[in-house]
Every structure is written in C-alpha cells, then in structure tokens.
Short mmCIF file of C-alpha atoms and ligand atoms in Angstrom, two decimals:
data_model
loop_
_atom_site.label_atom_id
_atom_site.label_comp_id
_atom_site.label_asym_id
_atom_site.label_seq_id
_atom_site.Cartn_x
_atom_site.Cartn_y
_atom_site.Cartn_z
CA MET D 1 -13.39 33.28 -39.47
CA MET D 2 -12.19 33.28 -43.07
CA ARG D 3 -8.59 33.70 -42.12
CA ALA D 4 -8.58 30.35 -40.42
CA ARG D 5 -7.41 28.50 -43.54
CA THR D 6 -4.19 30.45 -43.94
CA ARG D 7 -3.43 30.53 -40.28
CA LYS D 8 -0.71 28.28 -38.96
CA PRO D 9 -1.98 24.94 -37.66
CA ALA D 10 -3.81 24.97 -34.36
CA ARG D 11 -1.70 24.87 -31.27
CA LYS D 12 -0.77 21.35 -30.32
CA ARG D 13 -2.92 19.95 -27.60
CA PRO D 14 -1.11 19.24 -24.36
CA ARG D 15 0.59 15.88 -24.29
CA SER D 16 -1.81 14.43 -21.76
CA HIS D 17 -4.77 14.91 -24.12
CA ARG D 18 -3.20 13.46 -27.23
CA LYS D 19 -3.63 9.86 -26.30
CA GLU D 20 -6.14 8.10 -24.20
CA PRO D 21 -4.76 8.26 -20.68
CA ARG D 22 -3.19 5.07 -19.52
CA GLY D 23 -3.13 3.44 -16.17
CA ARG D 24 -1.38 0.42 -14.80
CA THR D 25 -2.81 -2.54 -13.02
CA ALA D 26 -1.14 -5.28 -11.01
CA ASN D 27 -2.14 -8.93 -11.32
CA ARG D 28 -0.96 -10.91 -8.35
CA TYR D 29 -0.54 -14.66 -8.58
CA ARG D 30 0.69 -17.26 -6.12
CA ALA D 31 3.83 -18.80 -7.55
CA TYR D 32 5.13 -22.32 -7.13
CA PRO D 33 8.88 -22.15 -7.83
CA THR D 34 11.05 -25.23 -8.10
CA ASP D 35 13.68 -25.73 -5.38
CA GLU D 36 16.36 -24.22 -7.61
CA GLN D 37 14.16 -21.24 -8.42
CA LEU D 38 13.41 -20.69 -4.73
CA VAL D 39 17.12 -20.45 -3.96
CA LEU D 40 17.51 -17.91 -6.76
CA VAL D 41 14.52 -15.85 -5.59
CA LYS D 42 16.22 -15.44 -2.21
CA ARG D 43 19.56 -14.68 -3.80
CA PHE D 44 18.16 -12.11 -6.24
CA GLY D 45 16.14 -10.47 -3.46
CA GLY D 46 19.17 -10.34 -1.17
CA SER D 47 21.36 -8.84 -3.91
CA CYS D 48 18.76 -6.17 -4.67
CA ARG D 49 18.60 -5.26 -1.00
CA PHE D 50 22.39 -5.00 -0.97
CA VAL D 51 22.42 -2.80 -4.09
CA LYS D 52 19.68 -0.54 -2.74
CA ASN D 53 21.47 -0.01 0.56
CA LEU D 54 24.78 0.53 -1.18
CA GLY D 55 23.15 3.10 -3.45
CA LYS D 56 21.60 4.87 -0.50
CA GLU D 57 24.89 4.96 1.39
CA GLN D 58 26.64 6.35 -1.68
CA ARG D 59 24.04 9.07 -2.13
CA ASP D 60 24.02 10.01 1.55
CA LEU D 61 27.83 10.25 1.69
CA ALA D 62 28.04 12.22 -1.54
CA TRP D 63 25.60 14.70 -0.12
CA ARG D 64 27.17 14.90 3.34
CA TYR D 65 30.77 15.37 2.21
CA GLY D 66 30.57 16.79 -1.27
CA HIS D 67 27.16 18.47 -1.24
CA HIS D 68 26.33 17.01 -4.59
CA SER D 69 23.69 14.52 -5.54
CA LEU D 70 24.30 11.32 -7.45
CA SER D 71 22.17 10.41 -10.41
CA TYR D 72 20.79 7.05 -11.38
CA THR D 73 22.94 7.00 -14.53
CA VAL D 74 26.16 7.25 -12.54
CA GLN D 75 25.10 4.63 -10.00
CA SER D 76 23.86 2.30 -12.70
CA LYS D 77 27.26 2.33 -14.44
CA GLU D 78 29.01 1.70 -11.15
CA ILE D 79 26.90 -1.30 -10.35
CA LEU D 80 27.86 -2.84 -13.68
CA ALA D 81 31.51 -2.22 -12.82
CA LEU D 82 31.00 -3.79 -9.42
CA ARG D 83 29.74 -6.95 -11.05
CA ASN D 84 33.18 -7.38 -12.58
CA ASP D 85 34.84 -6.96 -9.19
CA SER D 86 36.70 -10.10 -8.13
CA GLU D 87 35.34 -10.17 -4.58
CA CYS D 88 31.64 -9.39 -4.43
CA GLY D 89 31.30 -9.57 -8.19
CA THR D 90 30.93 -13.34 -8.17
CA TRP D 91 27.53 -13.36 -6.50
CA LEU D 92 26.32 -10.11 -8.07
CA ARG D 93 27.10 -11.53 -11.50
CA GLU D 94 24.53 -14.26 -10.95
CA VAL D 95 21.76 -11.66 -10.91
CA PRO D 96 20.71 -10.27 -14.30
CA ALA D 97 22.01 -6.71 -14.69
CA GLN D 98 18.56 -5.29 -15.40
CA ILE D 99 17.19 -6.61 -12.14
CA LEU D 100 20.00 -4.94 -10.18
CA GLN D 101 19.51 -1.73 -12.16
CA GLN D 102 15.80 -1.86 -11.39
CA ALA D 103 16.65 -1.78 -7.66
CA LEU D 104 18.52 1.48 -8.36
CA VAL D 105 15.61 2.81 -10.42
CA ASP D 106 13.31 2.14 -7.46
CA LEU D 107 15.78 3.87 -5.14
CA ASN D 108 15.97 6.82 -7.50
CA ARG D 109 12.20 7.06 -7.53
CA ALA D 110 12.16 7.00 -3.72
CA TYR D 111 14.57 9.95 -3.63
CA GLN D 112 12.57 11.76 -6.30
CA SER D 113 9.37 11.34 -4.29
CA PHE D 114 11.19 12.69 -1.26
CA PHE D 115 12.43 15.76 -3.15
CA ASP D 116 8.93 16.29 -4.58
CA GLY D 117 7.63 16.30 -1.03
CA ILE D 118 5.27 13.35 -1.43
CA ALA D 119 7.20 10.81 0.63
CA GLY D 120 9.56 10.61 3.56
CA TYR D 121 13.33 10.19 3.31
CA PRO D 122 14.34 6.79 1.83
CA GLN D 123 15.02 4.26 4.57
CA TRP D 124 17.49 1.42 4.81
CA THR D 125 16.10 -1.81 3.43
CA ARG D 126 16.42 -4.06 6.43
CA TYR D 127 16.25 -7.81 6.47
CA SER D 128 12.69 -8.52 7.54
CA GLY D 129 12.11 -11.99 6.21
CA TRP D 130 10.84 -10.58 2.91
CA TYR D 131 12.67 -11.02 -0.36
CA SER D 132 11.64 -9.09 -3.43
CA PHE D 133 12.94 -7.92 -6.76
CA ARG D 134 11.53 -6.59 -10.00
CA ASP D 135 12.17 -7.74 -13.55
CA PRO D 136 11.57 -4.77 -15.84
CA GLN D 137 11.92 -6.39 -19.24
CA ASP D 138 10.70 -9.23 -21.44
CA VAL D 139 8.35 -10.65 -18.86
CA LYS D 140 6.05 -13.15 -20.49
CA LEU D 141 2.99 -14.99 -19.30
CA ARG D 142 1.61 -18.11 -20.94
CA VAL D 143 -1.54 -19.88 -19.89
CA LYS D 144 -1.11 -23.62 -19.52
CA SER D 145 -4.60 -24.64 -18.45
CA ARG D 146 -7.68 -23.28 -16.75
CA ARG D 147 -5.86 -23.30 -13.43
CA TRP D 148 -2.21 -22.86 -14.23
CA ALA D 149 0.04 -20.46 -16.08
CA GLU D 150 3.75 -19.73 -16.29
CA VAL D 151 5.58 -16.42 -15.96
CA LYS D 152 9.02 -15.92 -17.47
CA ILE D 153 11.46 -14.06 -15.27
CA GLN D 154 15.04 -13.24 -16.30
CA GLY D 155 17.53 -15.61 -14.76
CA LEU D 156 14.81 -17.88 -13.37
CA GLY D 157 13.09 -19.13 -16.50
CA TRP D 158 9.42 -20.05 -16.51
CA MET D 159 7.84 -20.14 -13.06
CA LYS D 160 4.54 -21.87 -12.40
CA VAL D 161 1.71 -19.70 -11.06
CA ARG D 162 -1.84 -20.47 -9.94
CA TYR D 163 -3.87 -18.67 -12.61
CA HIS D 164 -6.89 -17.97 -10.40
CA ARG D 165 -8.21 -15.27 -12.69
CA PRO D 166 -7.41 -13.88 -16.13
CA MET D 167 -4.85 -11.12 -16.52
CA GLN D 168 -6.28 -7.62 -16.48
CA GLY D 169 -4.84 -5.14 -18.94
CA ALA D 170 -2.60 -5.67 -21.93
CA GLY D 171 1.07 -5.09 -22.52
CA ILE D 172 3.12 -6.42 -19.61
CA LYS D 173 5.46 -3.77 -18.20
CA SER D 174 7.23 -5.64 -15.43
CA ALA D 175 6.91 -8.32 -12.80
CA THR D 176 7.70 -8.20 -9.10
CA VAL D 177 8.61 -11.42 -7.33
CA VAL D 178 8.04 -11.48 -3.57
CA MET D 179 8.82 -14.16 -1.03
CA GLU D 180 6.93 -13.52 2.18
CA PRO D 181 8.23 -14.43 5.66
CA ASP D 182 6.16 -17.62 5.74
CA GLY D 183 7.93 -18.82 2.60
CA LYS D 184 5.09 -18.29 0.12
CA VAL D 185 6.06 -16.72 -3.21
CA PHE D 186 3.91 -14.32 -5.24
CA ILE D 187 4.38 -12.71 -8.63
CA SER D 188 2.78 -9.40 -9.38
CA VAL D 189 2.52 -8.80 -13.12
CA LEU D 190 2.10 -5.14 -14.02
CA ALA D 191 0.14 -4.41 -17.20
CA GLU D 192 -1.17 -1.31 -18.90
CA PHE D 193 -4.83 -0.50 -19.46
CA HIS D 194 -6.73 2.38 -20.94
CA ARG D 195 -8.45 4.64 -18.51
CA ARG D 196 -12.05 5.28 -19.27
CA GLN D 197 -13.36 8.80 -19.19
CA PRO D 198 -16.70 9.32 -17.48
CA ALA D 199 -19.27 8.06 -19.98
CA LYS D 200 -21.95 10.56 -19.07
CA PRO D 201 -22.20 13.57 -16.81
CA LEU D 202 -22.23 12.65 -13.19
CA VAL D 203 -25.52 14.44 -12.59
CA GLU D 204 -27.43 11.69 -14.40
CA ASP D 205 -26.28 9.16 -11.84
CA TRP D 206 -26.11 11.47 -8.90
CA GLU D 207 -28.09 9.23 -6.58
CA SER D 208 -25.51 6.46 -6.78
CA ALA D 209 -22.87 8.64 -5.09
CA VAL D 210 -21.72 6.89 -1.93
CA GLY D 211 -20.28 8.18 1.34
CA VAL D 212 -17.94 5.89 3.26
CA ASP D 213 -17.21 6.09 6.95
CA ARG D 214 -14.39 3.97 8.31
CA GLY D 215 -14.72 2.80 11.87
CA VAL D 216 -13.07 0.66 14.49
CA LYS D 217 -16.11 -1.27 15.69
CA VAL D 218 -17.49 -1.76 12.20
CA ALA D 219 -14.85 -1.41 9.50
CA VAL D 220 -16.99 0.24 6.83
CA ALA D 221 -20.30 2.10 6.79
CA ALA D 222 -21.46 2.99 3.28
CA LYS D 223 -24.58 4.92 2.27
CA ASP D 224 -25.75 6.06 -1.15
CA GLY D 225 -28.79 7.96 -2.41
CA LEU D 226 -30.57 4.86 -3.70
CA GLY D 227 -31.49 3.62 -0.26
CA ASN D 228 -28.50 1.31 0.18
CA ALA D 229 -27.00 1.49 3.64
CA ASP D 230 -24.43 -1.13 4.53
CA LEU D 231 -22.37 -1.88 7.60
CA ILE D 232 -19.55 -4.12 6.43
CA ASP D 233 -17.06 -5.82 8.68
CA ARG D 234 -14.75 -8.78 8.81
CA GLU D 235 -12.73 -10.19 11.67
CA MET D 236 -9.13 -10.50 10.51
CA TRP D 237 -8.25 -12.90 13.34
CA THR D 238 -10.24 -15.79 14.79
CA PRO D 239 -10.26 -16.05 18.60
CA GLY D 240 -8.20 -19.25 18.30
CA GLU D 241 -5.58 -17.48 16.20
CA ARG D 242 -5.29 -14.64 18.69
CA LYS D 243 -4.76 -17.12 21.49
CA ARG D 244 -2.18 -19.02 19.48
CA LEU D 245 -0.37 -15.79 18.60
CA ARG D 246 -0.20 -14.77 22.26
CA ARG D 247 1.18 -18.15 23.23
CA LEU D 248 3.78 -18.12 20.47
CA GLU D 249 4.87 -14.59 21.31
CA GLN D 250 5.31 -15.54 24.94
CA ALA D 251 7.36 -18.55 23.90
CA ARG D 252 9.50 -16.34 21.68
CA GLU D 253 10.20 -13.93 24.53
CA ARG D 254 10.99 -16.77 26.93
CA LYS D 255 13.47 -18.32 24.52
CA LYS D 256 14.99 -14.97 23.69
CA SER D 257 15.65 -14.02 27.31
CA ALA D 258 17.04 -17.48 28.06
CA ARG D 259 19.45 -17.16 25.17
CA GLU D 260 20.47 -13.66 26.21
CA LYS D 261 21.09 -14.85 29.76
CA ALA D 262 23.25 -17.71 28.53
CA ASN D 263 25.18 -15.36 26.28
CA ARG D 264 25.87 -12.97 29.17
CA GLU D 265 27.40 -15.86 31.10
CA ILE D 266 29.46 -16.90 28.11
CA ALA D 267 30.76 -13.33 27.82
CA LYS D 268 31.73 -13.39 31.49
CA GLU D 269 33.45 -16.74 31.09
CA ASN D 270 35.27 -15.43 28.00
CA LYS D 271 36.78 -12.58 30.03
CA ASP D 272 38.38 -15.12 32.38
CA ARG D 273 39.52 -17.19 29.44
CA GLU D 274 41.08 -14.15 27.83
CA ALA D 275 43.03 -13.47 31.00
CA ARG D 276 44.22 -17.06 31.01
CA GLY D 277 44.96 -16.96 27.28
CA ASP D 278 42.44 -19.73 26.43
CA THR D 279 40.31 -19.81 23.28
CA PRO D 280 36.98 -18.00 23.87
CA LEU D 281 33.61 -19.78 23.67
CA ALA D 282 31.24 -19.02 20.79
CA ALA D 283 28.03 -17.15 21.58
CA LEU D 284 24.77 -19.11 21.45
CA ALA D 285 22.97 -18.75 18.12
CA LYS D 286 19.22 -18.96 17.59
CA SER D 287 18.07 -22.53 17.93
CA ARG D 288 16.14 -24.40 15.26
CA ASN D 289 13.24 -24.46 17.71
CA GLN D 290 13.32 -20.71 18.08
CA GLU D 291 13.37 -20.17 14.34
CA ASP D 292 10.33 -22.45 14.07
CA THR D 293 8.46 -20.28 16.55
CA GLU D 294 9.26 -17.17 14.56
CA ARG D 295 8.13 -18.80 11.35
CA GLN D 296 4.84 -19.79 12.96
CA ILE D 297 4.28 -16.21 14.13
CA ALA D 298 5.03 -14.94 10.62
CA ALA D 299 2.57 -17.43 9.14
CA LEU D 300 -0.21 -16.23 11.45
CA HIS D 301 0.41 -12.61 10.51
CA ALA D 302 0.54 -13.55 6.85
CA ARG D 303 -2.89 -15.18 7.10
CA ALA D 304 -4.41 -12.09 8.73
CA ARG D 305 -2.74 -9.86 6.14
CA ARG D 306 -4.19 -11.85 3.25
CA ARG D 307 -7.65 -11.79 4.83
CA ARG D 308 -7.37 -8.02 5.21
CA LYS D 309 -6.29 -7.65 1.61
CA ASP D 310 -9.15 -9.82 0.43
CA PHE D 311 -11.56 -7.68 2.44
CA THR D 312 -10.30 -4.34 1.09
CA GLU D 313 -10.21 -5.67 -2.48
CA GLN D 314 -13.77 -6.96 -2.33
CA VAL D 315 -15.24 -3.90 -0.66
CA SER D 316 -13.35 -1.43 -2.86
CA THR D 317 -14.41 -3.32 -6.01
CA MET D 318 -18.03 -3.16 -4.90
CA LEU D 319 -17.82 0.55 -4.04
CA ALA D 320 -16.06 1.50 -7.27
CA ARG D 321 -18.24 -0.54 -9.62
CA ASP D 322 -21.65 0.46 -8.32
CA HIS D 323 -21.14 4.12 -7.52
CA ARG D 324 -20.36 7.01 -9.82
CA LEU D 325 -18.73 8.90 -6.98
CA SER D 326 -17.21 7.71 -3.74
CA ALA D 327 -16.45 10.08 -0.89
CA PHE D 328 -14.07 9.33 1.95
CA GLU D 329 -12.92 11.32 4.94
CA ASP D 330 -9.49 12.88 4.78
CA LEU D 331 -7.92 11.01 7.68
CA HIS D 332 -4.28 11.53 8.45
CA ILE D 333 -3.75 7.90 9.20
CA LYS D 334 -0.02 8.21 9.47
CA SER D 335 -0.23 10.75 12.27
CA MET D 336 -3.20 8.94 13.82
CA THR D 337 -1.26 5.73 14.08
CA ALA D 338 2.07 7.30 15.08
CA SER D 339 3.49 5.93 18.30
CA ALA D 340 1.19 6.72 21.20
CA ARG D 341 4.09 6.67 23.60
CA GLY D 342 5.42 9.89 22.10
CA SER D 343 8.96 10.98 22.78
CA VAL D 344 10.89 11.55 26.00
CA ASP D 345 10.31 15.30 25.70
CA ALA D 346 6.65 14.96 24.82
CA PRO D 347 5.21 11.79 26.33
CA GLY D 348 1.83 10.74 24.92
CA LYS D 349 -1.47 10.78 26.76
CA ASN D 350 -3.79 7.78 27.12
CA VAL D 351 -1.05 5.56 25.78
CA HIS D 352 -2.92 2.33 26.38
CA GLN D 353 -6.20 3.31 24.65
CA LYS D 354 -4.37 4.94 21.76
CA ALA D 355 -2.23 1.88 21.16
CA GLY D 356 -5.45 -0.14 20.94
CA LEU D 357 -6.94 2.32 18.45
CA THR D 358 -3.79 2.25 16.35
CA ARG D 359 -3.89 -1.52 16.25
CA ALA D 360 -7.55 -1.47 15.23
CA ILE D 361 -7.00 1.10 12.47
CA LEU D 362 -4.12 -0.87 11.01
CA ASP D 363 -6.03 -4.12 11.45
CA LYS D 364 -9.04 -2.93 9.44
CA GLY D 365 -6.88 -1.60 6.61
CA TRP D 366 -8.31 1.94 6.55
CA TYR D 367 -5.68 3.36 4.28
CA ALA D 368 -5.76 0.55 1.71
CA LEU D 369 -9.54 0.73 1.39
CA GLU D 370 -9.54 4.39 0.43
CA HIS D 371 -6.50 4.06 -1.80
CA ARG D 372 -7.79 1.03 -3.70
CA THR D 373 -11.30 2.43 -4.11
CA GLY D 374 -9.78 5.56 -5.66
CA GLU D 375 -7.68 3.55 -8.08
CA LYS D 376 -10.64 1.44 -9.14
CA GLN D 377 -12.98 4.42 -9.50
CA VAL D 378 -10.54 5.93 -11.98
CA ARG D 379 -10.55 2.71 -13.96
CA HIS D 380 -14.34 2.75 -14.19
CA GLY D 381 -14.33 6.38 -15.25
CA HIS D 382 -15.93 7.28 -11.93
CA LEU D 383 -15.01 9.94 -9.44
CA HIS D 384 -13.29 9.67 -6.11
CA VAL D 385 -13.15 12.49 -3.64
CA VAL D 386 -11.64 13.04 -0.22
CA VAL D 387 -13.47 15.45 2.05
CA PRO D 388 -12.47 17.30 5.24
CA ALA D 389 -13.07 15.10 8.26
CA PRO D 390 -13.91 17.41 11.20
CA GLY D 391 -17.37 16.97 12.66
CA THR D 392 -18.69 14.21 10.38
CA SER D 393 -19.87 12.14 13.32
CA ILE D 394 -21.68 14.96 15.13
CA THR D 395 -23.39 16.70 12.20
CA CYS D 396 -27.05 16.13 11.33
CA PRO D 397 -27.59 15.49 7.61
CA GLU D 398 -31.19 16.71 7.84
CA CYS D 399 -30.79 20.12 9.46
CA ALA D 400 -26.98 20.56 9.42
CA HIS D 401 -27.01 21.08 13.19
CA VAL D 402 -23.65 20.33 14.81
CA ASP D 403 -23.74 19.12 18.39
CA LYS D 404 -21.63 16.65 20.38
CA GLU D 405 -24.74 15.67 22.33
CA SER D 406 -26.36 14.29 19.16
CA ARG D 407 -24.05 11.30 19.34
CA VAL D 408 -25.89 9.62 22.18
CA SER D 409 -23.89 6.39 22.14
CA GLN D 410 -21.27 4.50 20.19
CA SER D 411 -23.84 3.41 17.64
CA MET D 412 -26.72 5.89 18.03
CA PHE D 413 -27.19 9.33 16.54
CA VAL D 414 -30.19 11.45 17.56
CA CYS D 415 -30.18 15.08 16.44
CA THR D 416 -30.68 17.43 19.39
CA ASN D 417 -32.27 19.96 17.05
CA CYS D 418 -34.69 18.08 14.79
CA GLY D 419 -34.78 14.63 16.34
CA TYR D 420 -33.42 12.80 13.28
CA GLU D 421 -32.36 9.29 14.25
CA ALA D 422 -29.84 7.02 12.58
CA HIS D 423 -27.05 4.54 13.19
CA ALA D 424 -24.07 6.71 14.11
CA ASP D 425 -21.75 5.28 11.46
CA LEU D 426 -24.35 5.46 8.68
CA ASN D 427 -25.12 9.00 9.73
CA ALA D 428 -21.43 9.91 9.32
CA ALA D 429 -21.43 8.19 5.91
CA GLU D 430 -24.38 10.35 4.87
CA VAL D 431 -22.58 13.53 5.97
CA ILE D 432 -19.44 12.45 4.09
CA ARG D 433 -21.54 11.70 1.01
CA GLU D 434 -23.06 15.19 1.03
CA ARG D 435 -19.68 16.84 1.52
CA GLY D 436 -18.28 14.76 -1.34
CA MET D 437 -21.02 15.75 -3.75
CA LYS D 438 -20.61 19.38 -2.82
CA LEU D 439 -16.89 19.14 -3.47
CA ALA D 440 -17.38 17.38 -6.81
CA LEU D 441 -19.90 20.00 -7.92
CA ALA D 442 -17.45 22.73 -7.12
CA GLY D 443 -14.98 21.03 -9.46
CA GLY D 444 -12.83 19.50 -6.77
CA THR D 445 -11.76 22.25 -4.43
CA PRO D 446 -8.53 21.22 -2.74
CA VAL D 447 -8.93 20.00 0.78
CA ALA D 448 -6.17 19.65 3.32
CA ALA D 449 -3.15 17.89 1.84
CA HIS D 450 -3.87 14.23 1.36
CA GLN D 451 -2.13 11.77 3.67
CA GLY D 452 0.55 14.28 4.49
CA THR D 453 1.38 14.81 0.84
CA ASN D 454 1.15 17.90 -1.30
CA LEU D 455 -0.55 16.35 -4.28
CA GLY D 456 -2.96 19.24 -4.44
CA PRO D 457 -6.60 18.70 -5.32
CA THR D 458 -7.86 15.33 -4.21
CA LEU D 459 -10.51 14.95 -6.88
CA VAL D 460 -9.24 12.29 -9.22
CA GLY D 461 -10.71 10.49 -12.20
CA ALA D 462 -11.50 13.55 -14.27
CA GLU D 463 -10.33 17.04 -14.98
CA PRO D 464 -11.89 19.52 -12.60
CA GLY D 465 -15.13 20.57 -14.22
CA ALA D 466 -15.82 17.22 -15.85
CA VAL D 467 -18.66 16.54 -13.48
CA GLY D 468 -21.29 17.81 -15.86
CA ALA D 469 -24.01 20.40 -15.90
CA GLY D 470 -24.09 20.89 -12.16
CA GLN D 471 -20.53 22.14 -12.22
CA GLY D 472 -19.83 25.37 -10.42
CA CYS D 473 -23.40 25.95 -9.30
CA GLY D 474 -23.26 23.93 -6.12
CA ASN D 475 -25.78 25.17 -3.64
CA GLU D 476 -24.30 26.39 -0.40
CA GLU D 477 -26.65 24.31 1.73
CA THR D 478 -26.65 20.95 0.00
CA GLY D 479 -25.09 19.73 -3.21
CA THR D 480 -28.24 17.89 -4.20
CA SER D 481 -30.51 20.88 -4.66
CA ALA D 482 -28.26 22.23 -7.42
CA VAL D 483 -28.57 18.93 -9.24
CA GLU D 484 -32.32 18.85 -8.99
CA GLY D 485 -32.29 22.31 -10.53
CA ALA D 486 -30.09 21.16 -13.39
CA ALA D 487 -31.96 17.93 -14.14
ZN1 ZN E 1 -31.14 17.62 12.74
#
C-alpha cells in the first residue's frame, strides 16, 4: 500500500488497549488502634452510616415525590453544608469531609449498580455491630519492622498494623477501616497492579485446566488433566464451639424473654400510674450480662468467618496459581440459599432439609471460592470460566451418558452405560472441567446470567478468542480432541 504514508494516522486504538490493563488488590491487615483511635473509628463509622442512610432517604423521597433522581454532586455539596449546621454539624465536623463524601460515593455506586441491573436495590445500612468507613485519599503505609507497619488514615493519624505479609501492588488508592462485632479492627489497603495477559496460548498448557465441584459433604473437589484429583475440606466449627454456640444462644433467648416479660409488666403498671397521675417507670434495658452473651456469640461467629476466609483464600490461590484455566458450575447461590420457608402465599417444601443445605452452602463459602479464584486467575493471566450446571453429577465423562441411576450413592458414581467408576464429586469435577474447556475453546460463549446478574459472557481474563490456536474449532464431543489436533 503506497498510499499509506499520506493517509491520516491510523485510527486510535480503543482506550482499553492503550495501556496495560490495571486491576486492584486489597491487602488486609489486623490493626491495633490506640484507645483514642478506637473511639474515632466507631464515631467515623457511625457518621458514615448516618450519611449513607440520609442520602438514601433523600434519593428515595426525591424519586417518590418529584420523580427526579439526585446526583452525587448535589448530595456531596449538601453534606458539606450539613457539617456547618449548628445541631448535627458538631459531630459531623469531626469526621474528615472526604470520608463522609466517600460514603456518598459508595451509595452512588450502589444505585448505579442497581440501575445497571447488576445488583439489588440499595438497602438501609442497619446497626449490626460493624463499623466501617473508607479513606479515599493520601493513605500511606510505612513499614516499621519485620512484623509491624503503620497506616495513615485521615483524622486518625498513624495506626499500627500487624504486617503479616508484604503489600501486593503499588500505588495505594484507598483504605477501608472495619471494626467487627467482636471488637477487632482491620484495615484493608487497596492498591493497583498490572494485569498480566496470558503469556502463551492456553493450548500449550491445556492439561492443567481444572474443574471444580463444590459440595456440602466435601467443600471442594478439584480435578485436572495432569492426574491431580483432590477432595479438600475444612470444618469451620469445632464440636466444642458448636456446643458453646448453642448454649449461648439459648441463654440469649432466655434473657431476652425474661426482659420482655418484665417490660410487659412495667407497661401494665405504667397504665395504672398514668391514671393516677404518677411518674411512669422506665423500661428495662439490656443488662451488662446480656451484652456479654451477645459479644461472645459474635466472637464465635467471627472465628468461624475468619477460618472460612482463610480456607477460600488458600484454596483459590492454589487453584489460580497452578492451573491455566479453572471451570466452575454456574450456581445461583442467591436463589439456592433464599429462605426455605417461602412466603405466606407460596410456602416452601422440605423446609427443614433446605434450611440445613442453605446453612451448609453458606458455611463452606461457595460463592467466595468461585469469586476469589476468578479474581486471582485474572491476575495470573489465566482463564476462569463458569459453565452451565445441569446434570454435572449424573453425566459420565467417558461416554457422555446421562443417567440418574449412575449416581449410586452420595459418594459413588458408576456409569450405567460403560461401567466407568469414580468418586461422585471428582466425577462432577471432571464433567465441569470438560465443559469449561469446551466453552473456552469456543471463545467464551455466554452461559446463563452469572449470579443473577447480566454481565454477559462469563469468560474473564482475556478477550474472547485469546485462547490460542484451538479457538473456534472446538470439537462437538470433547474439547480435548480439538487441542490434540492443533498441537
Ligand atoms: Zn459411561
């Protein structure tokens, strides 16, 4: 093309291609605030909750009565004005303006996600024993020793953190401070990192692709093409903890009903007093003892939650690091774990069993495992794919025969057609793996909307088609045969 020289410069590449794509990563550290800092953490968290709820109320009213929507810019100006108000301004003024504005930014994002159809309608932020707020600017971290570091938060100064591992990523974007119901404080420092693109075509590492089946009896069954088959599980509660939790919950109920009974009598007494014109009695508040019980319950749950998080982080790291592709089932966990009791109009069936299943699903952290593996796969330049779920546990990976009878027991799979035998969960993992490879080869055909969202194709980590030579020539029967042909 000789004319190329005189032609106007080539069309600009789309924005997303100009720079290396960036991702964000959170580094979570246990914080050890001073007594003064602890008071401020609660106060900042409480103020942010107030601002968020106020912002939501404002938006809801504006929509209901004026049919117009409020923008962040308007609300942000108003919150600054409110800080100068003589009444509630005094305690809002103690919180740095940017932290309050960040609460409105988060609220705005929640509304945006709702309008984009990827999240439900923003809810009230209720008091739940959690305090949290985000500092969006000038967060600094300095390492003091091998074990300790300090993070600078606006209005709080430097706060000591246990530096259990080096910061990932560079360029701190923000920090979120959270106080959990058991009183422990954590700081999550968000930093940017560069996403890696797949280093080589997937086909070269095809065998490392892994299928993951999530179960109730065993949390995770993972199988790849290199002969690794793992059943991974962890108990989130010890038997002693379960017993203790039951006892504490019973104590809580006992104390609660006793207090309610006493308060009913006080109310009755107050009616008589009112008639006589006497001063009424005050209602009974929660006792110190009762608050202690609630704190102990919260501490038990916090321990299980941290164990669960540790489990999902470790397993997802292992899956993402060692496997070029990870395939998960597309489980609609939200609808699976929705209340079994149903509504008055449509009462649920098998309420008791379903409640048990729900508890088990939430206990094993099914959602977090898939979500975190996907995030980490992207960071490694690997692929993550979500495949349709129906029939994975009753399909034979050898002959593709589908039969309910093949699942002979909770843990045994024996194909009624060809006699193939395997552990039921590992068999499902194998089927998921094959479906995942097929989907990746096809360039990530959209499956059913992911987790009730409309994010479209669920192949992440690369542009569709970045899977290499095998792309687009996936064999109808199995994905692998196309790869063997290409290699
Ligand atoms: Zn078979």
